[in-house]
């Protein structure tokens, strides 16, 4: 079953039921200090990179560059931005493009399959890791390491050394481990990788010091598409892990799209509900009194202790402040420079990244560009 079929089925089966079984959100904030109390965001969206609405594969500076269906991105310690450029929509052929602080776009790494997410090693701030999803026909599910000069090394995936399919579920030695259409990857300060293993409905942990894979949270969902259980380790249950994000305390945030919630996982594997189910038009307010609908991406802003959440499968953007207040940023946009401003035009967000200044950048996959979201408070 591919992801689009799974999402359609989940919307039909679970859309009404979740309102009756969603746990209450837990009271812990994303962390940190700083106050926006009594203020409201003022949002401006500009397009610094890519030819808005025009797909292509052209290196260059700023808007002279062209992307083709970019899907995720991350910054290194020098504020170079690395972008997965899928080139062929949802199927394989991924490359990684690099945008330096001066806005120069180059092709950084090739030789990748259908990668769906990437992260930077926080220990050196330069080495990249990418997760490959076998959602493309014939593409395995594995992990790549990409050096600071763009050299690609496969760490897992490819033909099963014991025979059988290259995808599935198997903990143990990294070279024999299996994933099933993973969608998110993050690395902690100790060098452990975390994988959002989408169709296994688990969060996996990869210890690169011992080259072993284990399950941090989530367990087998029996005889139904998905389940929703907060708890510790294997006792927890997820529906879909669309993305992963770590805060500085080592807590993982997971947009559980099928359960319409953002889940939080502490370093010991304890899973709780950070943002519960609400509607696409949920009111702004204290986090404990509101929620999300179809959360799709998450991004933590360590500078301002904020958590950004893409909702409605890319069509909305929420912000949880350090004061634990949730804003719908779409309601506070004062200007944009979209090339297509026609009625009904869509600008879905498929990736986010925050630089060292705390500035937010978003990917508009189907308009083939990178946008900057500037937020002031009044």
Coordinates of C-alpha atoms in Angstrom, one line a residue:
X1 CA 0.0 0.0 0.0
X2 CA 1.5 3.4 -0.9
X3 CA 1.2 6.5 1.3
X4 CA -1.5 8.2 -0.8
X5 CA -3.8 5.1 -0.5
X6 CA -3.0 4.8 3.2
X7 CA -3.9 8.5 3.8
X8 CA -7.2 8.3 1.9
X9 CA -8.2 5.1 3.8
X10 CA -7.3 6.6 7.2
X11 CA -9.3 9.8 6.6
X12 CA -12.4 7.7 5.8
X13 CA -12.0 5.2 8.6
X14 CA -10.7 7.2 11.5
X15 CA -11.8 10.8 10.9
X16 CA -14.8 10.6 13.2
X17 CA -13.5 8.0 15.7
X18 CA -10.4 9.9 16.8
X19 CA -12.4 12.7 18.4
X20 CA -13.6 10.1 21.0
X21 CA -10.3 8.5 21.8
X22 CA -7.6 11.2 21.6
X23 CA -5.7 11.6 24.9
X24 CA -5.4 15.0 26.5
X25 CA -2.2 16.9 25.6
X26 CA 0.6 16.9 28.2
X27 CA 1.7 20.1 29.8
X28 CA 5.4 20.3 28.9
X29 CA 6.3 23.2 26.6
X30 CA 9.0 23.0 23.8
X31 CA 11.3 24.5 26.4
X32 CA 13.2 27.7 27.0
X33 CA 12.5 31.2 27.9
X34 CA 11.5 34.4 26.0
X35 CA 8.1 35.9 25.9
X36 CA 5.6 36.9 23.3
X37 CA 2.8 37.4 25.8
X38 CA 0.3 40.0 24.8
X39 CA 1.7 40.2 21.3
X40 CA 0.7 38.8 17.9
X41 CA 2.8 37.7 15.0
X42 CA 3.1 39.7 11.8
X43 CA 4.1 37.4 8.9
X44 CA 5.7 38.3 5.6
X45 CA 6.6 35.6 3.0
X46 CA 9.2 36.2 0.3
X47 CA 10.9 33.8 -2.3
X48 CA 14.7 34.1 -2.3
X49 CA 15.5 30.9 -4.1
X50 CA 14.1 29.1 -7.1
X51 CA 12.0 30.2 -10.1
X52 CA 8.5 30.3 -8.6
X53 CA 6.1 28.0 -10.4
X54 CA 8.8 26.9 -12.9
X55 CA 10.3 23.4 -12.5
X56 CA 13.8 22.8 -13.7
X57 CA 17.3 21.7 -12.7
X58 CA 19.5 24.8 -12.9
X59 CA 22.3 25.9 -10.6
X60 CA 22.7 29.6 -10.1
X61 CA 22.1 32.4 -7.7
X62 CA 18.8 33.1 -5.9
X63 CA 15.8 33.1 -8.2
X64 CA 18.0 32.2 -11.2
X65 CA 18.3 28.7 -9.8
X66 CA 15.6 26.1 -10.5
X67 CA 14.4 23.1 -8.5
X68 CA 12.1 20.2 -9.3
X69 CA 9.8 19.0 -6.5
X70 CA 12.0 19.8 -3.5
X71 CA 10.8 17.9 -0.5
X72 CA 12.9 18.4 2.7
X73 CA 15.9 20.5 3.8
X74 CA 18.3 21.3 6.6
X75 CA 21.0 23.8 7.6
X76 CA 24.6 23.0 8.6
X77 CA 26.6 24.9 11.2
X78 CA 27.8 27.4 8.5
X79 CA 24.2 28.1 7.5
X80 CA 24.5 26.3 4.2
X81 CA 21.1 25.0 3.3
X82 CA 20.8 21.4 1.9
X83 CA 17.7 20.6 -0.1
X84 CA 16.4 17.3 -1.4
X85 CA 15.5 17.9 -5.0
X86 CA 13.4 15.0 -6.2
X87 CA 13.5 15.9 -9.9
X88 CA 10.8 13.5 -10.8
X89 CA 8.0 14.4 -8.4
X90 CA 7.3 11.6 -5.8
X91 CA 9.4 8.9 -7.5
X92 CA 13.1 8.4 -7.3
X93 CA 16.1 10.2 -8.8
X94 CA 16.9 12.4 -5.7
X95 CA 19.9 14.7 -5.6
X96 CA 20.9 17.1 -2.9
X97 CA 21.3 20.8 -3.8
X98 CA 23.3 23.2 -1.6
X99 CA 22.4 26.9 -1.1
X100 CA 25.2 28.9 0.5
X101 CA 24.7 32.0 2.7
X102 CA 25.2 34.2 -0.4
X103 CA 22.3 32.4 -2.2
X104 CA 24.4 30.4 -4.7
X105 CA 22.7 27.1 -5.5
X106 CA 24.9 24.2 -6.6
X107 CA 24.4 20.4 -6.9
X108 CA 26.0 18.9 -3.9
X109 CA 25.5 15.1 -4.0
X110 CA 24.2 12.5 -6.4
X111 CA 24.0 8.8 -6.4
X112 CA 20.9 8.7 -4.2
X113 CA 17.7 6.8 -4.6
X114 CA 14.4 8.1 -3.4
X115 CA 15.4 9.9 -0.3
X116 CA 12.7 11.6 1.8
X117 CA 14.5 13.4 4.6
X118 CA 18.0 14.4 5.7
X119 CA 19.7 15.8 8.8
X120 CA 23.0 17.2 9.9
X121 CA 25.3 15.5 12.4
X122 CA 25.3 17.9 15.4
X123 CA 28.8 16.7 16.5
X124 CA 30.6 18.3 13.5
X125 CA 27.7 20.3 12.1
X126 CA 28.7 19.3 8.5
X127 CA 28.1 15.6 7.8
X128 CA 24.7 14.7 6.4
X129 CA 22.5 11.6 6.8
X130 CA 19.6 10.8 4.6
X131 CA 16.8 8.3 4.7
X132 CA 15.7 6.4 1.6
X133 CA 12.1 5.4 1.2
X134 CA 11.1 2.4 -1.0
X135 CA 7.9 4.1 -2.0
X136 CA 9.4 4.3 -5.5
X137 CA 9.1 1.0 -7.3
X138 CA 12.3 -1.1 -6.9
X139 CA 13.9 1.4 -4.5
X140 CA 15.2 0.0 -1.2
X141 CA 14.8 1.5 2.3
X142 CA 18.1 2.5 3.8
X143 CA 20.4 5.2 5.2
X144 CA 23.1 7.2 3.5
X145 CA 26.0 9.2 4.9
X146 CA 27.1 12.2 2.9
X147 CA 30.5 13.8 3.7
X148 CA 31.1 17.5 3.8
X149 CA 32.5 17.3 0.2
X150 CA 29.5 15.4 -1.1
X151 CA 30.8 11.9 -1.1
X152 CA 27.9 9.4 -0.6
X153 CA 28.2 6.2 1.4
X154 CA 25.4 3.7 1.8
X155 CA 25.1 2.5 5.4
X156 CA 22.1 0.2 5.0
X157 CA 19.5 -0.9 2.5
X158 CA 19.9 -2.6 -0.8
X159 CA 19.5 -6.3 -1.4
X160 CA 18.7 -8.4 1.7
X161 CA 21.8 -10.4 2.6
X162 CA 19.5 -13.2 3.8
X163 CA 17.3 -13.0 0.7
X164 CA 13.7 -11.7 0.6
X165 CA 12.5 -8.2 0.2
X166 CA 14.7 -5.2 0.9
X167 CA 11.9 -3.6 2.9
X168 CA 10.0 -4.8 6.0
X169 CA 10.7 -4.8 9.7
X170 CA 13.9 -6.1 11.4
X171 CA 15.9 -4.8 14.3
X172 CA 19.5 -5.9 14.9
X173 CA 22.7 -5.3 12.9
X174 CA 22.5 -2.3 10.7
X175 CA 23.5 -4.1 7.5
X176 CA 20.5 -6.5 8.0
X177 CA 18.0 -4.1 9.5
X178 CA 14.8 -3.3 7.5
X179 CA 12.6 -0.3 7.3
X180 CA 9.3 0.2 5.5
X181 CA 8.9 3.5 3.7
X182 CA 10.6 5.7 6.4
X183 CA 9.8 9.4 6.2
X184 CA 11.9 11.2 8.8
X185 CA 15.5 11.2 10.1
X186 CA 17.2 13.0 13.0
X187 CA 20.5 12.7 14.9
X188 CA 21.1 13.5 18.6
X189 CA 24.2 15.0 20.2
X190 CA 25.5 11.5 21.0
X191 CA 25.4 10.5 17.3
X192 CA 22.3 8.2 17.5
X193 CA 20.0 8.4 14.5
X194 CA 16.2 8.3 14.8
X195 CA 14.0 7.1 12.0
X196 CA 10.3 7.7 11.5
X197 CA 9.5 4.3 10.1
X198 CA 6.2 5.1 8.4
X199 CA 4.5 1.9 7.5
X200 CA 6.0 0.0 10.4
X201 CA 4.4 2.6 12.6
X202 CA 7.5 2.8 14.9
X203 CA 10.3 5.2 15.8
X204 CA 13.6 3.3 15.3
X205 CA 16.9 4.2 16.8
X206 CA 20.2 3.5 15.1
X207 CA 23.4 3.4 17.3
X208 CA 26.2 4.1 14.8
X209 CA 28.8 3.3 17.4
X210 CA 27.7 -0.4 17.5
X211 CA 25.9 -0.4 14.1
X212 CA 22.7 -1.7 15.6
X213 CA 19.0 -0.8 15.1
X214 CA 16.4 -1.0 17.8
X215 CA 12.8 0.3 18.3
X216 CA 12.6 3.3 20.6
X217 CA 8.8 3.6 20.5
X218 CA 5.8 1.9 18.9
X219 CA 4.7 -1.6 18.4
X220 CA 2.8 -3.9 16.1
X221 CA -0.7 -2.6 15.2
X222 CA -2.9 -5.6 14.8
X223 CA -5.8 -6.0 12.3
X224 CA -6.3 -2.4 11.5
X225 CA -4.6 0.5 9.8
X226 CA -3.4 2.2 13.0
X227 CA -3.8 2.7 16.7
X228 CA -3.3 5.5 19.2
X229 CA -1.7 4.7 22.6
X230 CA 0.5 6.9 24.7
X231 CA 3.0 5.0 26.8
X232 CA 6.6 3.9 27.1
X233 CA 8.6 2.2 24.4
X234 CA 6.9 -0.8 22.7
X235 CA 3.6 -0.1 24.5
X236 CA 3.0 3.1 22.6
X237 CA 1.2 3.0 19.2
X238 CA 1.4 5.4 16.2
X239 CA -0.5 5.7 13.0
X240 CA 1.9 7.6 10.7
X241 CA 5.3 9.3 11.4
X242 CA 5.5 12.0 8.7
X243 CA 8.6 13.7 10.1
X244 CA 10.9 13.9 13.1
X245 CA 12.4 16.8 15.1
X246 CA 14.6 17.0 18.2
X247 CA 14.8 19.8 20.7
X248 CA 18.0 20.6 22.7
X249 CA 16.8 18.4 25.6
X250 CA 16.7 15.4 23.3
X251 CA 12.9 15.2 23.0
X252 CA 11.5 14.0 19.7
X253 CA 8.4 15.5 18.1
X254 CA 6.5 13.4 15.7
X255 CA 3.6 14.6 13.5
X256 CA 1.3 11.6 13.6
X257 CA -0.8 12.5 10.6
X258 CA -3.2 9.7 10.7
X259 CA -4.0 10.3 14.4
X260 CA -4.2 14.1 13.8
X261 CA -1.8 14.8 16.7
X262 CA 1.8 15.8 17.4
X263 CA 3.4 13.2 19.7
X264 CA 6.4 13.8 22.0
X265 CA 9.0 11.2 22.9
X266 CA 11.4 11.7 25.7
X267 CA 14.9 10.2 25.5
X268 CA 13.8 7.1 27.5
X269 CA 11.0 6.4 24.9
X270 CA 8.0 7.7 26.8
X271 CA 5.4 8.9 24.3
X272 CA 2.8 11.5 25.1
X273 CA 0.4 13.8 23.2
X274 CA 1.9 17.3 22.7
X275 CA -0.9 18.6 20.4
X276 CA -4.2 16.6 20.1
X277 CA -6.8 16.4 17.4
X278 CA -8.7 19.6 16.4
X279 CA -10.2 20.9 13.2
X280 CA -8.4 22.7 10.3
X281 CA -9.9 25.9 11.8
X282 CA -8.9 25.4 15.4
X283 CA -8.8 28.6 17.4
X284 CA -5.6 30.1 18.6
X285 CA -4.9 29.9 22.3
X286 CA -3.0 28.1 25.0
X287 CA -1.7 24.8 23.7
X288 CA -3.7 22.8 26.2
X289 CA -6.9 24.3 24.8
X290 CA -6.4 23.8 21.1
X291 CA -4.9 21.2 18.7
X292 CA -4.0 20.3 15.1
X293 CA -5.5 18.6 12.0
X294 CA -3.4 16.5 9.7
X295 CA 0.1 17.5 11.1
X296 CA 2.7 17.0 8.4
X297 CA 6.0 18.6 9.3
X298 CA 7.7 19.9 12.5
X299 CA 10.7 22.2 13.0
X300 CA 12.2 23.4 16.3
X301 CA 13.6 26.9 16.5
X302 CA 16.3 26.6 19.2
X303 CA 17.0 30.4 19.1
X304 CA 13.5 31.4 20.1
X305 CA 12.4 28.1 21.7
X306 CA 9.5 27.7 19.3
X307 CA 8.0 24.7 17.5
X308 CA 6.6 25.1 14.0
X309 CA 4.0 22.6 12.8
X310 CA 2.8 22.3 9.3
X311 CA -0.9 21.1 9.3
X312 CA -3.6 20.2 6.9
X313 CA -1.1 18.1 4.9
X314 CA 1.0 21.2 4.0
X315 CA -1.7 23.9 3.7
X316 CA -1.3 25.5 7.1
X317 CA 1.4 26.6 9.5
X318 CA 1.1 26.7 13.3
X319 CA 3.6 28.1 15.8
X320 CA 3.9 27.0 19.5
X321 CA 5.7 29.7 21.4
X322 CA 8.0 29.4 24.4
X323 CA 5.1 30.7 26.4
X324 CA 3.1 27.6 25.3
X325 CA 0.6 29.5 23.1
X326 CA -0.4 28.2 19.7
X327 CA -0.7 30.7 16.8
X328 CA -2.1 30.0 13.3
X329 CA 0.5 32.0 11.2
X330 CA -1.7 31.9 8.1
X331 CA -4.1 34.3 9.8
X332 CA -1.3 36.8 10.4
X333 CA 0.2 37.1 6.9
X334 CA 0.4 40.7 5.7
X335 CA 2.2 40.2 2.4
X336 CA 3.6 37.6 0.0
X337 CA 5.4 37.6 -3.3
X338 CA 3.8 34.4 -4.7
X339 CA 4.0 34.3 -8.5
X340 CA 0.6 32.7 -8.6
X341 CA -1.9 34.7 -6.6
X342 CA -5.0 33.5 -8.5
X343 CA -8.1 32.4 -6.5
X344 CA -7.6 28.9 -5.2
X345 CA -3.9 28.8 -5.8
X346 CA -2.1 26.4 -3.5
X347 CA 1.3 26.8 -1.9
X348 CA 1.7 23.7 0.2
X349 CA 4.7 23.4 2.6
X350 CA 6.7 20.2 2.3
X351 CA 9.7 21.1 4.3
X352 CA 11.1 23.6 6.9
X353 CA 14.5 24.6 8.2
X354 CA 15.6 27.2 10.7
X355 CA 19.1 28.9 10.5
X356 CA 21.4 30.1 13.3
X357 CA 19.6 33.4 13.3
X358 CA 16.2 31.8 14.0
X359 CA 14.9 32.5 10.5
X360 CA 12.4 30.1 9.1
X361 CA 12.6 28.8 5.5
X362 CA 9.9 26.6 3.9
X363 CA 9.7 24.5 0.8
X364 CA 6.9 25.0 -1.7
X365 CA 7.3 21.7 -3.5
X366 CA 4.7 22.1 -6.3
X367 CA 5.8 25.6 -7.1
X368 CA 9.5 24.5 -7.1
X369 CA 10.9 27.1 -4.8
X370 CA 12.2 28.0 -1.3
X371 CA 10.4 30.7 0.6
X372 CA 11.4 32.7 3.7
X373 CA 8.9 33.3 6.5
X374 CA 9.7 36.5 8.4
X375 CA 7.9 37.0 11.7
X376 CA 7.8 40.1 13.9
X377 CA 5.7 40.6 17.0
X378 CA 3.4 43.5 17.8

